[in-house]
mmCIF file with all atom_site columns, N, CA and C and ligand atoms in Angstrom:
data_model
loop_
_atom_site.group_PDB
_atom_site.id
_atom_site.type_symbol
_atom_site.label_atom_id
_atom_site.label_alt_id
_atom_site.label_comp_id
_atom_site.label_asym_id
_atom_site.label_entity_id
_atom_site.label_seq_id
_atom_site.pdbx_PDB_ins_code
_atom_site.Cartn_x
_atom_site.Cartn_y
_atom_site.Cartn_z
_atom_site.occupancy
_atom_site.B_iso_or_equiv
_atom_site.pdbx_formal_charge
_atom_site.auth_seq_id
_atom_site.auth_comp_id
_atom_site.auth_asym_id
_atom_site.auth_atom_id
_atom_site.pdbx_PDB_model_num
ATOM   1   N  N   . MET A 1 1  ? -94.933  -53.861 44.007 1.00 0.00 ? 1  MET A N   1
ATOM   2   C  CA  . MET A 1 1  ? -94.868  -54.946 43.013 1.00 0.00 ? 1  MET A CA  1
ATOM   3   C  C   . MET A 1 1  ? -95.899  -54.553 41.888 1.00 0.00 ? 1  MET A C   1
ATOM   4   N  N   . ILE A 1 2  ? -95.440  -54.459 40.762 1.00 0.00 ? 2  ILE A N   1
ATOM   5   C  CA  . ILE A 1 2  ? -96.516  -54.362 39.623 1.00 0.00 ? 2  ILE A CA  1
ATOM   6   C  C   . ILE A 1 2  ? -97.196  -55.674 39.350 1.00 0.00 ? 2  ILE A C   1
ATOM   7   N  N   . VAL A 1 3  ? -98.480  -55.521 39.428 1.00 0.00 ? 3  VAL A N   1
ATOM   8   C  CA  . VAL A 1 3  ? -99.322  -56.662 39.049 1.00 0.00 ? 3  VAL A CA  1
ATOM   9   C  C   . VAL A 1 3  ? -99.804  -56.757 37.742 1.00 0.00 ? 3  VAL A C   1
ATOM   10  N  N   . CYS A 1 4  ? -100.154 -55.540 37.202 1.00 0.00 ? 4  CYS A N   1
ATOM   11  C  CA  . CYS A 1 4  ? -100.653 -55.418 35.802 1.00 0.00 ? 4  CYS A CA  1
ATOM   12  C  C   . CYS A 1 4  ? -99.638  -54.543 34.995 1.00 0.00 ? 4  CYS A C   1
ATOM   13  N  N   . SER A 1 5  ? -98.842  -55.079 34.119 1.00 0.00 ? 5  SER A N   1
ATOM   14  C  CA  . SER A 1 5  ? -97.994  -54.133 33.322 1.00 0.00 ? 5  SER A CA  1
ATOM   15  C  C   . SER A 1 5  ? -98.737  -53.508 32.218 1.00 0.00 ? 5  SER A C   1
ATOM   16  N  N   . CYS A 1 6  ? -99.899  -53.869 31.827 1.00 0.00 ? 6  CYS A N   1
ATOM   17  C  CA  . CYS A 1 6  ? -100.751 -53.106 30.649 1.00 0.00 ? 6  CYS A CA  1
ATOM   18  C  C   . CYS A 1 6  ? -101.025 -51.810 31.222 1.00 0.00 ? 6  CYS A C   1
ATOM   19  N  N   . ASN A 1 7  ? -101.511 -51.800 32.555 1.00 0.00 ? 7  ASN A N   1
ATOM   20  C  CA  . ASN A 1 7  ? -102.072 -50.570 33.182 1.00 0.00 ? 7  ASN A CA  1
ATOM   21  C  C   . ASN A 1 7  ? -101.161 -50.005 34.206 1.00 0.00 ? 7  ASN A C   1
ATOM   22  N  N   . VAL A 1 8  ? -99.984  -50.702 34.387 1.00 0.00 ? 8  VAL A N   1
ATOM   23  C  CA  . VAL A 1 8  ? -99.213  -50.304 35.590 1.00 0.00 ? 8  VAL A CA  1
ATOM   24  C  C   . VAL A 1 8  ? -99.765  -50.136 36.850 1.00 0.00 ? 8  VAL A C   1
ATOM   25  N  N   . ILE A 1 9  ? -100.395 -51.110 37.361 1.00 0.00 ? 9  ILE A N   1
ATOM   26  C  CA  . ILE A 1 9  ? -101.132 -51.189 38.700 1.00 0.00 ? 9  ILE A CA  1
ATOM   27  C  C   . ILE A 1 9  ? -100.415 -52.025 39.455 1.00 0.00 ? 9  ILE A C   1
ATOM   28  N  N   . ARG A 1 10 ? -100.129 -51.503 40.728 1.00 0.00 ? 10 ARG A N   1
ATOM   29  C  CA  . ARG A 1 10 ? -99.378  -52.245 41.600 1.00 0.00 ? 10 ARG A CA  1
ATOM   30  C  C   . ARG A 1 10 ? -100.298 -52.873 42.577 1.00 0.00 ? 10 ARG A C   1
ATOM   31  N  N   . ALA A 1 11 ? -99.742  -53.922 43.306 1.00 0.00 ? 11 ALA A N   1
ATOM   32  C  CA  . ALA A 1 11 ? -100.517 -54.621 44.343 1.00 0.00 ? 11 ALA A CA  1
ATOM   33  C  C   . ALA A 1 11 ? -101.267 -53.606 45.367 1.00 0.00 ? 11 ALA A C   1
ATOM   34  N  N   . ASN A 1 12 ? -100.484 -52.698 45.856 1.00 0.00 ? 12 ASN A N   1
ATOM   35  C  CA  . ASN A 1 12 ? -100.973 -51.775 46.764 1.00 0.00 ? 12 ASN A CA  1
ATOM   36  C  C   . ASN A 1 12 ? -101.993 -51.035 46.157 1.00 0.00 ? 12 ASN A C   1
ATOM   37  N  N   . ASP A 1 13 ? -102.147 -50.775 44.941 1.00 0.00 ? 13 ASP A N   1
ATOM   38  C  CA  . ASP A 1 13 ? -103.170 -49.981 44.311 1.00 0.00 ? 13 ASP A CA  1
ATOM   39  C  C   . ASP A 1 13 ? -104.502 -50.776 44.460 1.00 0.00 ? 13 ASP A C   1
ATOM   40  N  N   . ILE A 1 14 ? -104.324 -52.103 44.251 1.00 0.00 ? 14 ILE A N   1
ATOM   41  C  CA  . ILE A 1 14 ? -105.619 -52.935 44.252 1.00 0.00 ? 14 ILE A CA  1
ATOM   42  C  C   . ILE A 1 14 ? -106.098 -52.988 45.713 1.00 0.00 ? 14 ILE A C   1
ATOM   43  N  N   . ARG A 1 15 ? -105.058 -53.165 46.729 1.00 0.00 ? 15 ARG A N   1
ATOM   44  C  CA  . ARG A 1 15 ? -105.483 -53.276 48.018 1.00 0.00 ? 15 ARG A CA  1
ATOM   45  C  C   . ARG A 1 15 ? -106.216 -51.846 48.535 1.00 0.00 ? 15 ARG A C   1
ATOM   46  N  N   . ALA A 1 16 ? -105.806 -50.706 47.975 1.00 0.00 ? 16 ALA A N   1
ATOM   47  C  CA  . ALA A 1 16 ? -106.352 -49.557 48.326 1.00 0.00 ? 16 ALA A CA  1
ATOM   48  C  C   . ALA A 1 16 ? -107.759 -49.414 47.739 1.00 0.00 ? 16 ALA A C   1
ATOM   49  N  N   . ALA A 1 17 ? -107.888 -50.005 46.400 1.00 0.00 ? 17 ALA A N   1
ATOM   50  C  CA  . ALA A 1 17 ? -109.199 -50.080 46.051 1.00 0.00 ? 17 ALA A CA  1
ATOM   51  C  C   . ALA A 1 17 ? -110.215 -50.913 46.732 1.00 0.00 ? 17 ALA A C   1
ATOM   52  N  N   . VAL A 1 18 ? -109.792 -51.903 47.208 1.00 0.00 ? 18 VAL A N   1
ATOM   53  C  CA  . VAL A 1 18 ? -110.618 -52.916 47.991 1.00 0.00 ? 18 VAL A CA  1
ATOM   54  C  C   . VAL A 1 18 ? -111.019 -52.268 49.386 1.00 0.00 ? 18 VAL A C   1
ATOM   55  N  N   . ARG A 1 19 ? -110.047 -51.426 49.984 1.00 0.00 ? 19 ARG A N   1
ATOM   56  C  CA  . ARG A 1 19 ? -110.238 -50.633 51.191 1.00 0.00 ? 19 ARG A CA  1
ATOM   57  C  C   . ARG A 1 19 ? -111.439 -49.482 50.875 1.00 0.00 ? 19 ARG A C   1
ATOM   58  N  N   . ARG A 1 20 ? -111.453 -49.141 49.739 1.00 0.00 ? 20 ARG A N   1
ATOM   59  C  CA  . ARG A 1 20 ? -112.366 -47.965 49.273 1.00 0.00 ? 20 ARG A CA  1
ATOM   60  C  C   . ARG A 1 20 ? -113.606 -48.607 48.994 1.00 0.00 ? 20 ARG A C   1
ATOM   61  N  N   . GLY A 1 21 ? -113.944 -49.967 49.081 1.00 0.00 ? 21 GLY A N   1
ATOM   62  C  CA  . GLY A 1 21 ? -115.234 -50.570 48.848 1.00 0.00 ? 21 GLY A CA  1
ATOM   63  C  C   . GLY A 1 21 ? -115.279 -51.418 47.527 1.00 0.00 ? 21 GLY A C   1
ATOM   64  N  N   . CYS A 1 22 ? -114.264 -51.612 46.812 1.00 0.00 ? 22 CYS A N   1
ATOM   65  C  CA  . CYS A 1 22 ? -114.377 -52.587 45.600 1.00 0.00 ? 22 CYS A CA  1
ATOM   66  C  C   . CYS A 1 22 ? -114.368 -53.890 46.184 1.00 0.00 ? 22 CYS A C   1
ATOM   67  N  N   . ALA A 1 23 ? -115.195 -54.946 45.496 1.00 0.00 ? 23 ALA A N   1
ATOM   68  C  CA  . ALA A 1 23 ? -115.211 -56.057 45.893 1.00 0.00 ? 23 ALA A CA  1
ATOM   69  C  C   . ALA A 1 23 ? -114.829 -57.112 44.929 1.00 0.00 ? 23 ALA A C   1
ATOM   70  N  N   . ASP A 1 24 ? -114.297 -56.632 43.785 1.00 0.00 ? 24 ASP A N   1
ATOM   71  C  CA  . ASP A 1 24 ? -113.783 -57.611 42.908 1.00 0.00 ? 24 ASP A CA  1
ATOM   72  C  C   . ASP A 1 24 ? -112.704 -56.899 41.918 1.00 0.00 ? 24 ASP A C   1
ATOM   73  N  N   . SER A 1 25 ? -111.916 -57.677 41.182 1.00 0.00 ? 25 SER A N   1
ATOM   74  C  CA  . SER A 1 25 ? -110.773 -57.060 40.510 1.00 0.00 ? 25 SER A CA  1
ATOM   75  C  C   . SER A 1 25 ? -111.363 -56.115 39.369 1.00 0.00 ? 25 SER A C   1
ATOM   76  N  N   . ASP A 1 26 ? -112.416 -56.411 38.695 1.00 0.00 ? 26 ASP A N   1
ATOM   77  C  CA  . ASP A 1 26 ? -112.994 -55.604 37.662 1.00 0.00 ? 26 ASP A CA  1
ATOM   78  C  C   . ASP A 1 26 ? -113.292 -54.169 38.282 1.00 0.00 ? 26 ASP A C   1
ATOM   79  N  N   . SER A 1 27 ? -114.079 -54.203 39.410 1.00 0.00 ? 27 SER A N   1
ATOM   80  C  CA  . SER A 1 27 ? -114.278 -52.895 40.000 1.00 0.00 ? 27 SER A CA  1
ATOM   81  C  C   . SER A 1 27 ? -113.086 -52.068 40.512 1.00 0.00 ? 27 SER A C   1
ATOM   82  N  N   . CYS A 1 28 ? -112.120 -52.736 41.120 1.00 0.00 ? 28 CYS A N   1
ATOM   83  C  CA  . CYS A 1 28 ? -110.882 -52.266 41.367 1.00 0.00 ? 28 CYS A CA  1
ATOM   84  C  C   . CYS A 1 28 ? -110.249 -51.529 40.166 1.00 0.00 ? 28 CYS A C   1
ATOM   85  N  N   . TYR A 1 29 ? -110.109 -52.206 39.048 1.00 0.00 ? 29 TYR A N   1
ATOM   86  C  CA  . TYR A 1 29 ? -109.568 -51.528 37.800 1.00 0.00 ? 29 TYR A CA  1
ATOM   87  C  C   . TYR A 1 29 ? -110.507 -50.308 37.292 1.00 0.00 ? 29 TYR A C   1
ATOM   88  N  N   . ARG A 1 30 ? -111.897 -50.517 37.390 1.00 0.00 ? 30 ARG A N   1
ATOM   89  C  CA  . ARG A 1 30 ? -112.619 -49.444 36.998 1.00 0.00 ? 30 ARG A CA  1
ATOM   90  C  C   . ARG A 1 30 ? -112.458 -48.249 37.812 1.00 0.00 ? 30 ARG A C   1
ATOM   91  N  N   . ALA A 1 31 ? -112.182 -48.508 39.117 1.00 0.00 ? 31 ALA A N   1
ATOM   92  C  CA  . ALA A 1 31 ? -112.067 -47.408 40.103 1.00 0.00 ? 31 ALA A CA  1
ATOM   93  C  C   . ALA A 1 31 ? -110.904 -46.693 39.842 1.00 0.00 ? 31 ALA A C   1
ATOM   94  N  N   . MET A 1 32 ? -109.823 -47.263 39.206 1.00 0.00 ? 32 MET A N   1
ATOM   95  C  CA  . MET A 1 32 ? -108.531 -46.583 38.762 1.00 0.00 ? 32 MET A CA  1
ATOM   96  C  C   . MET A 1 32 ? -108.570 -46.175 37.516 1.00 0.00 ? 32 MET A C   1
ATOM   97  N  N   . GLY A 1 33 ? -109.835 -46.191 36.794 1.00 0.00 ? 33 GLY A N   1
ATOM   98  C  CA  . GLY A 1 33 ? -109.960 -45.753 35.478 1.00 0.00 ? 33 GLY A CA  1
ATOM   99  C  C   . GLY A 1 33 ? -109.431 -46.468 34.334 1.00 0.00 ? 33 GLY A C   1
ATOM   100 N  N   . CYS A 1 34 ? -109.169 -47.781 34.667 1.00 0.00 ? 34 CYS A N   1
ATOM   101 C  CA  . CYS A 1 34 ? -108.576 -48.771 33.775 1.00 0.00 ? 34 CYS A CA  1
ATOM   102 C  C   . CYS A 1 34 ? -109.598 -49.906 33.522 1.00 0.00 ? 34 CYS A C   1
ATOM   103 N  N   . GLU A 1 35 ? -109.316 -50.872 32.727 1.00 0.00 ? 35 GLU A N   1
ATOM   104 C  CA  . GLU A 1 35 ? -109.908 -52.193 32.512 1.00 0.00 ? 35 GLU A CA  1
ATOM   105 C  C   . GLU A 1 35 ? -108.824 -53.171 32.198 1.00 0.00 ? 35 GLU A C   1
ATOM   106 N  N   . PHE A 1 36 ? -109.204 -54.354 32.234 1.00 0.00 ? 36 PHE A N   1
ATOM   107 C  CA  . PHE A 1 36 ? -108.266 -55.400 31.851 1.00 0.00 ? 36 PHE A CA  1
ATOM   108 C  C   . PHE A 1 36 ? -108.113 -55.262 30.392 1.00 0.00 ? 36 PHE A C   1
ATOM   109 N  N   . GLN A 1 37 ? -106.788 -55.519 30.076 1.00 0.00 ? 37 GLN A N   1
ATOM   110 C  CA  . GLN A 1 37 ? -106.424 -55.536 28.505 1.00 0.00 ? 37 GLN A CA  1
ATOM   111 C  C   . GLN A 1 37 ? -105.966 -56.935 28.114 1.00 0.00 ? 37 GLN A C   1
ATOM   112 N  N   . CYS A 1 38 ? -104.907 -57.294 28.385 1.00 0.00 ? 38 CYS A N   1
ATOM   113 C  CA  . CYS A 1 38 ? -104.517 -58.705 28.021 1.00 0.00 ? 38 CYS A CA  1
ATOM   114 C  C   . CYS A 1 38 ? -105.034 -59.819 28.911 1.00 0.00 ? 38 CYS A C   1
ATOM   115 N  N   . GLY A 1 39 ? -105.323 -59.373 30.159 1.00 0.00 ? 39 GLY A N   1
ATOM   116 C  CA  . GLY A 1 39 ? -105.890 -60.240 31.077 1.00 0.00 ? 39 GLY A CA  1
ATOM   117 C  C   . GLY A 1 39 ? -104.946 -61.182 31.986 1.00 0.00 ? 39 GLY A C   1
ATOM   118 N  N   . GLY A 1 40 ? -103.724 -61.010 31.432 1.00 0.00 ? 40 GLY A N   1
ATOM   119 C  CA  . GLY A 1 40 ? -102.659 -61.796 32.060 1.00 0.00 ? 40 GLY A CA  1
ATOM   120 C  C   . GLY A 1 40 ? -102.499 -61.620 33.603 1.00 0.00 ? 40 GLY A C   1
ATOM   121 N  N   . CYS A 1 41 ? -103.071 -60.531 34.103 1.00 0.00 ? 41 CYS A N   1
ATOM   122 C  CA  . CYS A 1 41 ? -102.906 -60.275 35.597 1.00 0.00 ? 41 CYS A CA  1
ATOM   123 C  C   . CYS A 1 41 ? -104.106 -60.557 36.385 1.00 0.00 ? 41 CYS A C   1
ATOM   124 N  N   . ARG A 1 42 ? -105.117 -61.055 35.778 1.00 0.00 ? 42 ARG A N   1
ATOM   125 C  CA  . ARG A 1 42 ? -106.424 -61.301 36.344 1.00 0.00 ? 42 ARG A CA  1
ATOM   126 C  C   . ARG A 1 42 ? -106.298 -62.159 37.615 1.00 0.00 ? 42 ARG A C   1
ATOM   127 N  N   . ASP A 1 43 ? -105.647 -63.337 37.487 1.00 0.00 ? 43 ASP A N   1
ATOM   128 C  CA  . ASP A 1 43 ? -105.676 -64.230 38.429 1.00 0.00 ? 43 ASP A CA  1
ATOM   129 C  C   . ASP A 1 43 ? -104.819 -63.680 39.822 1.00 0.00 ? 43 ASP A C   1
ATOM   130 N  N   . MET A 1 44 ? -103.780 -62.881 39.487 1.00 0.00 ? 44 MET A N   1
ATOM   131 C  CA  . MET A 1 44 ? -103.128 -62.408 40.582 1.00 0.00 ? 44 MET A CA  1
ATOM   132 C  C   . MET A 1 44 ? -103.986 -61.213 41.282 1.00 0.00 ? 44 MET A C   1
ATOM   133 N  N   . ALA A 1 45 ? -104.548 -60.366 40.421 1.00 0.00 ? 45 ALA A N   1
ATOM   134 C  CA  . ALA A 1 45 ? -105.534 -59.287 40.915 1.00 0.00 ? 45 ALA A CA  1
ATOM   135 C  C   . ALA A 1 45 ? -106.604 -59.960 41.842 1.00 0.00 ? 45 ALA A C   1
ATOM   136 N  N   . ASP A 1 46 ? -107.274 -61.111 41.321 1.00 0.00 ? 46 ASP A N   1
ATOM   137 C  CA  . ASP A 1 46 ? -108.308 -61.727 42.042 1.00 0.00 ? 46 ASP A CA  1
ATOM   138 C  C   . ASP A 1 46 ? -107.752 -62.251 43.518 1.00 0.00 ? 46 ASP A C   1
ATOM   139 N  N   . GLU A 1 47 ? -106.605 -62.734 43.374 1.00 0.00 ? 47 GLU A N   1
ATOM   140 C  CA  . GLU A 1 47 ? -105.872 -63.420 44.654 1.00 0.00 ? 47 GLU A CA  1
ATOM   141 C  C   . GLU A 1 47 ? -105.676 -62.224 45.704 1.00 0.00 ? 47 GLU A C   1
ATOM   142 N  N   . ILE A 1 48 ? -105.208 -61.029 45.152 1.00 0.00 ? 48 ILE A N   1
ATOM   143 C  CA  . ILE A 1 48 ? -104.940 -59.860 46.092 1.00 0.00 ? 48 ILE A CA  1
ATOM   144 C  C   . ILE A 1 48 ? -106.419 -59.427 46.656 1.00 0.00 ? 48 ILE A C   1
ATOM   145 N  N   . VAL A 1 49 ? -107.332 -59.460 45.838 1.00 0.00 ? 49 VAL A N   1
ATOM   146 C  CA  . VAL A 1 49 ? -108.754 -58.927 46.363 1.00 0.00 ? 49 VAL A CA  1
ATOM   147 C  C   . VAL A 1 49 ? -109.332 -59.914 47.251 1.00 0.00 ? 49 VAL A C   1
ATOM   148 N  N   . ASP A 1 50 ? -109.140 -61.259 47.029 1.00 0.00 ? 50 ASP A N   1
ATOM   149 C  CA  . ASP A 1 50 ? -109.635 -62.156 47.976 1.00 0.00 ? 50 ASP A CA  1
ATOM   150 C  C   . ASP A 1 50 ? -108.879 -62.120 49.392 1.00 0.00 ? 50 ASP A C   1
ATOM   151 N  N   . GLU A 1 51 ? -107.695 -62.006 49.233 1.00 0.00 ? 51 GLU A N   1
ATOM   152 C  CA  . GLU A 1 51 ? -106.870 -61.979 50.286 1.00 0.00 ? 51 GLU A CA  1
ATOM   153 C  C   . GLU A 1 51 ? -107.227 -60.753 51.171 1.00 0.00 ? 51 GLU A C   1
ATOM   154 N  N   . MET A 1 52 ? -107.470 -59.707 50.714 1.00 0.00 ? 52 MET A N   1
ATOM   155 C  CA  . MET A 1 52 ? -107.988 -58.457 51.339 1.00 0.00 ? 52 MET A CA  1
ATOM   156 C  C   . MET A 1 52 ? -109.366 -58.786 52.008 1.00 0.00 ? 52 MET A C   1
ATOM   157 N  N   . LEU A 1 53 ? -110.286 -59.393 51.343 1.00 0.00 ? 53 LEU A N   1
ATOM   158 C  CA  . LEU A 1 53 ? -111.612 -59.435 51.777 1.00 0.00 ? 53 LEU A CA  1
ATOM   159 C  C   . LEU A 1 53 ? -111.657 -60.582 52.715 1.00 0.00 ? 53 LEU A C   1
ATOM   160 N  N   . ALA A 1 54 ? -110.625 -61.418 52.972 1.00 0.00 ? 54 ALA A N   1
ATOM   161 C  CA  . ALA A 1 54 ? -110.649 -62.451 54.069 1.00 0.00 ? 54 ALA A CA  1
ATOM   162 C  C   . ALA A 1 54 ? -110.033 -61.820 55.320 1.00 0.00 ? 54 ALA A C   1
ATOM   163 N  N   . ARG A 1 55 ? -109.358 -60.814 55.033 1.00 0.00 ? 55 ARG A N   1
ATOM   164 C  CA  . ARG A 1 55 ? -108.732 -60.270 56.370 1.00 0.00 ? 55 ARG A CA  1
ATOM   165 C  C   . ARG A 1 55 ? -109.527 -59.436 57.195 1.00 0.00 ? 55 ARG A C   1
ATOM   166 N  N   . PRO A 1 56 ? -109.329 -59.598 58.509 1.00 0.00 ? 56 PRO A N   1
ATOM   167 C  CA  . PRO A 1 56 ? -110.187 -58.554 59.360 1.00 0.00 ? 56 PRO A CA  1
ATOM   168 C  C   . PRO A 1 56 ? -109.829 -57.196 58.879 1.00 0.00 ? 56 PRO A C   1
ATOM   169 N  N   . ARG A 1 57 ? -110.680 -56.247 59.123 1.00 0.00 ? 57 ARG A N   1
ATOM   170 C  CA  . ARG A 1 57 ? -110.376 -54.822 58.609 1.00 0.00 ? 57 ARG A CA  1
ATOM   171 C  C   . ARG A 1 57 ? -109.198 -54.183 59.129 1.00 0.00 ? 57 ARG A C   1
ATOM   172 N  N   . ASP A 1 58 ? -108.869 -54.274 60.304 1.00 0.00 ? 58 ASP A N   1
ATOM   173 C  CA  . ASP A 1 58 ? -107.661 -53.678 60.894 1.00 0.00 ? 58 ASP A CA  1
ATOM   174 C  C   . ASP A 1 58 ? -106.397 -54.222 60.117 1.00 0.00 ? 58 ASP A C   1
ATOM   175 N  N   . GLU A 1 59 ? -106.280 -55.512 60.217 1.00 0.00 ? 59 GLU A N   1
ATOM   176 C  CA  . GLU A 1 59 ? -105.262 -56.179 59.377 1.00 0.00 ? 59 GLU A CA  1
ATOM   177 C  C   . GLU A 1 59 ? -105.135 -55.740 58.038 1.00 0.00 ? 59 GLU A C   1
ATOM   178 N  N   . ALA A 1 60 ? -106.121 -55.770 57.434 1.00 0.00 ? 60 ALA A N   1
ATOM   179 C  CA  . ALA A 1 60 ? -106.080 -55.296 55.942 1.00 0.00 ? 60 ALA A CA  1
ATOM   180 C  C   . ALA A 1 60 ? -105.548 -53.848 55.876 1.00 0.00 ? 60 ALA A C   1
ATOM   181 N  N   . ALA A 1 61 ? -105.819 -52.982 56.606 1.00 0.00 ? 61 ALA A N   1
ATOM   182 C  CA  . ALA A 1 61 ? -105.348 -51.622 56.696 1.00 0.00 ? 61 ALA A CA  1
ATOM   183 C  C   . ALA A 1 61 ? -103.984 -51.504 56.847 1.00 0.00 ? 61 ALA A C   1
ATOM   184 N  N   . GLN A 1 62 ? -103.360 -52.476 57.551 1.00 0.00 ? 62 GLN A N   1
ATOM   185 C  CA  . GLN A 1 62 ? -102.056 -52.422 57.965 1.00 0.00 ? 62 GLN A CA  1
ATOM   186 C  C   . GLN A 1 62 ? -101.199 -52.986 56.673 1.00 0.00 ? 62 GLN A C   1
ATOM   187 N  N   . ALA A 1 63 ? -101.781 -53.741 55.866 1.00 0.00 ? 63 ALA A N   1
ATOM   188 C  CA  . ALA A 1 63 ? -101.122 -54.418 54.741 1.00 0.00 ? 63 ALA A CA  1
ATOM   189 C  C   . ALA A 1 63 ? -100.775 -53.404 53.484 1.00 0.00 ? 63 ALA A C   1
ATOM   190 N  N   . ALA A 1 64 ? -101.283 -52.129 53.887 1.00 0.00 ? 64 ALA A N   1
ATOM   191 C  CA  . ALA A 1 64 ? -101.131 -51.080 52.738 1.00 0.00 ? 64 ALA A CA  1
ATOM   192 C  C   . ALA A 1 64 ? -99.622  -50.757 52.267 1.00 0.00 ? 64 ALA A C   1
HETATM 193 S  S1  . FES B 2 .  ? -101.174 -57.289 32.524 1.00 0.00 ? 1  FES B S1  1
HETATM 194 FE FE1 . FES B 2 .  ? -103.048 -56.522 33.313 1.00 0.00 ? 1  FES B FE1 1
HETATM 195 S  S2  . FES B 2 .  ? -104.403 -56.366 31.572 1.00 0.00 ? 1  FES B S2  1
HETATM 196 FE FE2 . FES B 2 .  ? -102.390 -56.968 30.810 1.00 0.00 ? 1  FES B FE2 1
#
């Protein structure tokens, strides 16, 4: 699922960035060489990050 149409970032891209150590949506986007443009995706990106950080590590890995 595309979360960010400006940067063509998928939910799984954000999840992968969290697994690599990013702890917020800004750092996830930076890790992908992007930054927020219109900002319309920020709430959804934040939710995905929060969801990943709330999960036990093994469960988060399986959500890839
Ligand atoms: S949709 Fe992500 S910055 Fe515009």
